[in-house]
PDB file of C-alpha atoms in Angstrom:
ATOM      1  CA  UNK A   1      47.783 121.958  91.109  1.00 78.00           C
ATOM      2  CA  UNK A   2      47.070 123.947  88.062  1.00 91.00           C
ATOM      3  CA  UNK A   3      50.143 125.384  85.654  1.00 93.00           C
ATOM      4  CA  UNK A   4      48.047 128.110  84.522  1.00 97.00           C
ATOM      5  CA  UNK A   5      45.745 129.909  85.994  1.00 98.00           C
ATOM      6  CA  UNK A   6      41.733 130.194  85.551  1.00 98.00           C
ATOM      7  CA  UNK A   7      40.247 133.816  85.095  1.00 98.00           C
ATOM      8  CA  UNK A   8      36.283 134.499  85.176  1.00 98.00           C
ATOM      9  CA  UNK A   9      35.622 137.939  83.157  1.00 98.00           C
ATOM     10  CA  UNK A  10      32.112 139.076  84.355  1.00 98.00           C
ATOM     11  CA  UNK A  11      29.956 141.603  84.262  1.00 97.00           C
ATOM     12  CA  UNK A  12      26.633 143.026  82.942  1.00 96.00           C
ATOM     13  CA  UNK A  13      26.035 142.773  79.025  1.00 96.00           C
ATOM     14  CA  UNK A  14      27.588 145.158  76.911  1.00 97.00           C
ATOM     15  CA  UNK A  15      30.412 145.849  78.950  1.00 98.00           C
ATOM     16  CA  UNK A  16      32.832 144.347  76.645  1.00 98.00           C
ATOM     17  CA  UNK A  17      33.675 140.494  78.434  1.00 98.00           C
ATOM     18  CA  UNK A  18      33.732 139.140  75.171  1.00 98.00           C
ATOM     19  CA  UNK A  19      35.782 141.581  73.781  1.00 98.00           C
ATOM     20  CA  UNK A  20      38.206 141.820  76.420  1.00 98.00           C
ATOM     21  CA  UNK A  21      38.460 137.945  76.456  1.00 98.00           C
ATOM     22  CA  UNK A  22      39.548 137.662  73.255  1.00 98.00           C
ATOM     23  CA  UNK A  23      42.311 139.916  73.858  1.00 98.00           C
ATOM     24  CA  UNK A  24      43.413 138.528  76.779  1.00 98.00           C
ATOM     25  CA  UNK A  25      42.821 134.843  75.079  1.00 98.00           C
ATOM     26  CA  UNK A  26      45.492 136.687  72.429  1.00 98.00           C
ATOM     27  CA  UNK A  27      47.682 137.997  74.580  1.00 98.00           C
ATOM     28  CA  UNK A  28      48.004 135.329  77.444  1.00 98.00           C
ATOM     29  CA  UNK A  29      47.870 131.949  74.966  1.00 98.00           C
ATOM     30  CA  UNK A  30      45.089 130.790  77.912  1.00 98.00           C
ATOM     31  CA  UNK A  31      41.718 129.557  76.107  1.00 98.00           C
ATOM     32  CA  UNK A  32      39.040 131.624  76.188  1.00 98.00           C
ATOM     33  CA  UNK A  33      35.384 129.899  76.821  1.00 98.00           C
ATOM     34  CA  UNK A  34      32.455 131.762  76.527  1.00 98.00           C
ATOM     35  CA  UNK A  35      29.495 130.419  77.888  1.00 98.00           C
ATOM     36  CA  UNK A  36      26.795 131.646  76.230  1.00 95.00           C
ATOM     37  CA  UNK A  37      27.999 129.766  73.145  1.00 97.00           C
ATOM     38  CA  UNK A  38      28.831 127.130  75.129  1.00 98.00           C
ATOM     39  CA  UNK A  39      25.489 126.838  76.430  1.00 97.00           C
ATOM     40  CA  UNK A  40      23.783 127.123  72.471  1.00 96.00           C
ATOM     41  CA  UNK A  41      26.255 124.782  70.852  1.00 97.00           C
ATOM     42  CA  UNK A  42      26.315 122.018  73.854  1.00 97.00           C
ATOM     43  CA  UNK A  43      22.604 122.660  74.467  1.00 97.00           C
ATOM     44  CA  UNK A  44      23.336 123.301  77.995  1.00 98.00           C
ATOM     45  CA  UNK A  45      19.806 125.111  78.675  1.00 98.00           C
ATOM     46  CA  UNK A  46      16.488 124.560  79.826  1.00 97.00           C
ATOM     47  CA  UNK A  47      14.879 125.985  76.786  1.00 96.00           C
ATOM     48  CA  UNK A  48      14.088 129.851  75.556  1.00 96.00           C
ATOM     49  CA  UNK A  49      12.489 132.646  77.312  1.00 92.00           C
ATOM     50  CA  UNK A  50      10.387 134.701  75.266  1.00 90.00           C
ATOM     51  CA  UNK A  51      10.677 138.079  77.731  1.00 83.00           C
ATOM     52  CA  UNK A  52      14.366 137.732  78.109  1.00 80.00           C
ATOM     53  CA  UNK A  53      15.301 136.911  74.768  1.00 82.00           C
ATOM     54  CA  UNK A  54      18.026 134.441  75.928  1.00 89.00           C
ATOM     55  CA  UNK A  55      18.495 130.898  77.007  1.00 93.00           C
ATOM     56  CA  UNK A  56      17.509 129.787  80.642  1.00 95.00           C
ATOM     57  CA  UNK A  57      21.028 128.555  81.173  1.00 97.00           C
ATOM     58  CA  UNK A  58      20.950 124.914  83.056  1.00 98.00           C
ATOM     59  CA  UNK A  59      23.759 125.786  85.765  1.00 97.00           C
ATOM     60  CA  UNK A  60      24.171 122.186  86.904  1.00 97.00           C
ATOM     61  CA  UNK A  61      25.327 121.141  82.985  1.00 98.00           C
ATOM     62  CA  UNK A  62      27.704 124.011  82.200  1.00 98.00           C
ATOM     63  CA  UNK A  63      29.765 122.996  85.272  1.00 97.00           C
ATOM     64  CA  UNK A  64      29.557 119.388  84.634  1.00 97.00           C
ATOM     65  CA  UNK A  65      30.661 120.346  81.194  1.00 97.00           C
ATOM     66  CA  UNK A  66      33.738 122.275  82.403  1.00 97.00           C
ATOM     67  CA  UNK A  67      34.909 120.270  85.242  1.00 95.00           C
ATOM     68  CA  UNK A  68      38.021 118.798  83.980  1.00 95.00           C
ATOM     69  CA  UNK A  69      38.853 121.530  81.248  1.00 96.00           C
ATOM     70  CA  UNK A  70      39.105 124.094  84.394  1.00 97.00           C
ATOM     71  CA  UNK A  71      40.973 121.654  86.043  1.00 96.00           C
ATOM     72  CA  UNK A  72      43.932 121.556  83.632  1.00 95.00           C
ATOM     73  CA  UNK A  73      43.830 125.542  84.203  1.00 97.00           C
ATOM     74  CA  UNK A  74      45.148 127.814  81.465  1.00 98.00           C
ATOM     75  CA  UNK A  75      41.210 129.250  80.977  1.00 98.00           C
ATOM     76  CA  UNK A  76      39.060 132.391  80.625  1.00 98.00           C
ATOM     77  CA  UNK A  77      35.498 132.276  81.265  1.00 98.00           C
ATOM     78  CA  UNK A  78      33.649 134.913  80.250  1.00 98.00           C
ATOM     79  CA  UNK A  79      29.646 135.249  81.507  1.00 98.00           C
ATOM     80  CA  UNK A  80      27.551 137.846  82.877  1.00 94.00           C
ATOM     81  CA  UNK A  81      26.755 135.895  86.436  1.00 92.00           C
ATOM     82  CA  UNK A  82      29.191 133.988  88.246  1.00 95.00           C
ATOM     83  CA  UNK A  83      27.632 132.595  91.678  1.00 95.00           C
ATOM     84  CA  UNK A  84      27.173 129.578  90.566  1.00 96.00           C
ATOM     85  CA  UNK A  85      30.323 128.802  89.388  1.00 97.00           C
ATOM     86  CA  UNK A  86      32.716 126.581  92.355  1.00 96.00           C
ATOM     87  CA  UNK A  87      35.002 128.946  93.919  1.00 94.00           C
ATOM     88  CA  UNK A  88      37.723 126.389  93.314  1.00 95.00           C
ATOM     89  CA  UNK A  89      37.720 127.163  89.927  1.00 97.00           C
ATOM     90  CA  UNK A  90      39.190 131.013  89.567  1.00 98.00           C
ATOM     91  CA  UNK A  91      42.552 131.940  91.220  1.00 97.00           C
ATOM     92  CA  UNK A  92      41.186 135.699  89.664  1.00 98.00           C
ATOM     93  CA  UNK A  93      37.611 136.949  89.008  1.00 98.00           C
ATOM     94  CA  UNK A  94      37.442 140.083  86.963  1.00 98.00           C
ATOM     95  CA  UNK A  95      34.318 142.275  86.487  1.00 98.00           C
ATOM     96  CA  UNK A  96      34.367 144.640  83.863  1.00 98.00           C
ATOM     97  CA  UNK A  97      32.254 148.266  84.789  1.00 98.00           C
ATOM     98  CA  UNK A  98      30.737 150.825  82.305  1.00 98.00           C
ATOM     99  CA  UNK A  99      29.092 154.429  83.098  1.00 97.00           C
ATOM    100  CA  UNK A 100      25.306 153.431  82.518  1.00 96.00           C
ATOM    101  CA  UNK A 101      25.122 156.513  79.326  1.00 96.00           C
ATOM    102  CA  UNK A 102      27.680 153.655  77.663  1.00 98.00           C
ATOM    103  CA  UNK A 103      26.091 150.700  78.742  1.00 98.00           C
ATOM    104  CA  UNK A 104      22.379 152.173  77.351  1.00 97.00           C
ATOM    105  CA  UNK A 105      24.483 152.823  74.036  1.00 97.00           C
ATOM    106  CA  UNK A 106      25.925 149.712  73.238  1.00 98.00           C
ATOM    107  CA  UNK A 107      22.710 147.564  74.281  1.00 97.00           C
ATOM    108  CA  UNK A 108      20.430 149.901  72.413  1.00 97.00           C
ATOM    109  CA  UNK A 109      22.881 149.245  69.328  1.00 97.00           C
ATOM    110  CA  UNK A 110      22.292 144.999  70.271  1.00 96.00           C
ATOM    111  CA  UNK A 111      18.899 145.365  69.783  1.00 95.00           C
ATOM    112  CA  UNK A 112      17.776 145.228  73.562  1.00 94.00           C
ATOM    113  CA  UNK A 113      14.731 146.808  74.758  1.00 93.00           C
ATOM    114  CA  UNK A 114      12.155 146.965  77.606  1.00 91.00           C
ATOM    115  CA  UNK A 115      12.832 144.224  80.417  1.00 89.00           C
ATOM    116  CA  UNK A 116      15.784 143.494  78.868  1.00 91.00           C
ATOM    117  CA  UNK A 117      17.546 147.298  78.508  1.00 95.00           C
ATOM    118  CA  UNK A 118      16.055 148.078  82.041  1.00 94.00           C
ATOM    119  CA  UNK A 119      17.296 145.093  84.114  1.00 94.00           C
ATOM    120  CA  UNK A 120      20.487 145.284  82.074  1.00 95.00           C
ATOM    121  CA  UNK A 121      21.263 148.950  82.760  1.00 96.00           C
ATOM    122  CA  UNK A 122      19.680 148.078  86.394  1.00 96.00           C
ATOM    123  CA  UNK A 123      21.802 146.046  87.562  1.00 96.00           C
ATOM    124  CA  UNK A 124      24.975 147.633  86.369  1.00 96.00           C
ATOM    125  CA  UNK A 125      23.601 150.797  88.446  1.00 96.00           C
ATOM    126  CA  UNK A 126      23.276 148.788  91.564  1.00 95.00           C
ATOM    127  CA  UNK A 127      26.970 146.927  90.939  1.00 96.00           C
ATOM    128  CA  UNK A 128      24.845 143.875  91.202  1.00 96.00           C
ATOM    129  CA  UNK A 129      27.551 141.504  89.525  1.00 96.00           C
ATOM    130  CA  UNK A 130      30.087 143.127  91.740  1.00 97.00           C
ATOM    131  CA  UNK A 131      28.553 141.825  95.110  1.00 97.00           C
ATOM    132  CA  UNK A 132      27.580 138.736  93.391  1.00 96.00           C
ATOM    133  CA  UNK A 133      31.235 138.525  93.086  1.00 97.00           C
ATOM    134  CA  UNK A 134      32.441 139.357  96.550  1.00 97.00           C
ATOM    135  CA  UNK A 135      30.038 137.211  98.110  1.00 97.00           C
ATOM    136  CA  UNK A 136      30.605 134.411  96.110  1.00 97.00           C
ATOM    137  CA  UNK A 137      34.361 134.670  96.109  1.00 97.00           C
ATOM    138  CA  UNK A 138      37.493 135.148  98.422  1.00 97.00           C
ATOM    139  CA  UNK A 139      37.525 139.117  98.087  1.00 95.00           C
ATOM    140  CA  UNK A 140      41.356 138.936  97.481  1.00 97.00           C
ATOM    141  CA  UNK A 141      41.194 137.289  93.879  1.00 98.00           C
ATOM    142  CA  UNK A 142      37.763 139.879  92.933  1.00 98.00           C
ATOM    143  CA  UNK A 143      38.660 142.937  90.307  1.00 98.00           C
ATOM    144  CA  UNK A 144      36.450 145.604  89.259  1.00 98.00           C
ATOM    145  CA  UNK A 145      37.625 147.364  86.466  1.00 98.00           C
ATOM    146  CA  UNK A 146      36.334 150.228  84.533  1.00 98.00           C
ATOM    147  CA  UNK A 147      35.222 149.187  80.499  1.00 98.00           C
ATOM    148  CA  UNK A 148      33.798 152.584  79.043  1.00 98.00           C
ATOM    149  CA  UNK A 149      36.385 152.538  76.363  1.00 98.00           C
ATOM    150  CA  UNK A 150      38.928 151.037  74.173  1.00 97.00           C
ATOM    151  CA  UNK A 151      41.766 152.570  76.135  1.00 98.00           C
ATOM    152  CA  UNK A 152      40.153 151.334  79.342  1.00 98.00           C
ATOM    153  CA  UNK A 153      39.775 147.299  77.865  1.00 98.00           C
ATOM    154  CA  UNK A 154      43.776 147.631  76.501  1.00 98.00           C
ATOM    155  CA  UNK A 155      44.817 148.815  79.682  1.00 98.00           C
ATOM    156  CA  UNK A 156      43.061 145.853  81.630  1.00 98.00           C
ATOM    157  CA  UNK A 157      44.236 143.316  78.968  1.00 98.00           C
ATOM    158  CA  UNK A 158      47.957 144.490  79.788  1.00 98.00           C
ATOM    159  CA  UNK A 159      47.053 144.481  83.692  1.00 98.00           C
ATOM    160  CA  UNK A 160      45.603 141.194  83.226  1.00 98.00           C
ATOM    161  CA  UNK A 161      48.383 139.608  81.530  1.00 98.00           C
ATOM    162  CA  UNK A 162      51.155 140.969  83.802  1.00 98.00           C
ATOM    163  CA  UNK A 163      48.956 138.962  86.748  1.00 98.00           C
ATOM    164  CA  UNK A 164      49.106 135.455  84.423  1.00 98.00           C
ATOM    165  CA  UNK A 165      52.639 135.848  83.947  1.00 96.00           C
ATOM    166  CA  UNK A 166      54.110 136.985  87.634  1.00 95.00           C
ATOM    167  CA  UNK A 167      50.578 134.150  89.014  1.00 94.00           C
ATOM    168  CA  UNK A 168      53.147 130.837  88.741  1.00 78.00           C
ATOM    169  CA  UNK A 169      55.369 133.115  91.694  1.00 66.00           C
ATOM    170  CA  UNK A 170      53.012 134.352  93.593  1.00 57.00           C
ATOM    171  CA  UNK A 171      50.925 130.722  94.257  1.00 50.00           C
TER     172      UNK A 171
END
């Protein structure tokens, strides 16, 4: 059995996962992994697509890859999907939410347009990585929680990090 805990922070891009997992990472002493540059830097992909502008991620090697590090526990993943992670893996899976007039402003300010700004702001409007979520986990350990501003991400860090330190009572 794990010591620490292992969170997932998802949710569509540009609602602040990376952000917010570096504060927890901070604030909790758990290691944050973020798997986009794990994916780049382990060359955990299938190659490049052009309409996307992002790595076609190879699912089967990033969980090979983190097998025994998520065993140990003590870890926050931070991606925008999250059904193909094992269940097993997360005793909490947070998704971060922003109003879509927030979302369009901090992806326009990334650089992202057509396909990419649409089915971006898209699925955030149809809570897409919120059912993904639910159906993929037990709907006891699945969070949504609101990301529109800095005062929203402090105030989920500090929820977050009461849950790590009252989780080695509660399992």
């Amino acid at each position: 059995m794990r010591s620490k805990p292992n969170i997932l922070v998802t949710g569509t891009p540009g609602t602040g996962k990376t952000t917010t997992s570096s504060a927890l990472a901070e604030a909790t002493h758990l290691r944050h992994i973020n798997i986009g540059d794990l994916v780049k830097d382990k060359k955990l992909h299938d190659g490049w697509d052009d309409e996307l502008q992002c790595y076609i991620i190879n699912e089967d090697l990033v969980c090979d890859e983190l097998e025994d590090t998520m065993e140990e526990g003590g870890n926050i993943v931070d991606y925008h999907g999250c059904d193909f992670f094992p269940e097993r893996l997360f005793d909490r899976v947070v998704v971060l939410q922003t109003e879509n007039s927030v979302l369009y402003d901090r992806l326009s300010k990334r650089g992202y347009t057509g396909a990419k700004l649409t089915n971006n702001i898209e699925c955030e409007i149809f809570q897409e990585l919120l059912e993904e979520a639910k159906e993929s986990y037990r709907e006891e350990i699945v969070v949504a929680m609101k990301s529109n501003t800095v005062d929203d991400m402090n105030r989920n860090v500090t929820t977050i990090t009461e849950w790590v330190s009252s989780w080695g009572s509660t399992t």
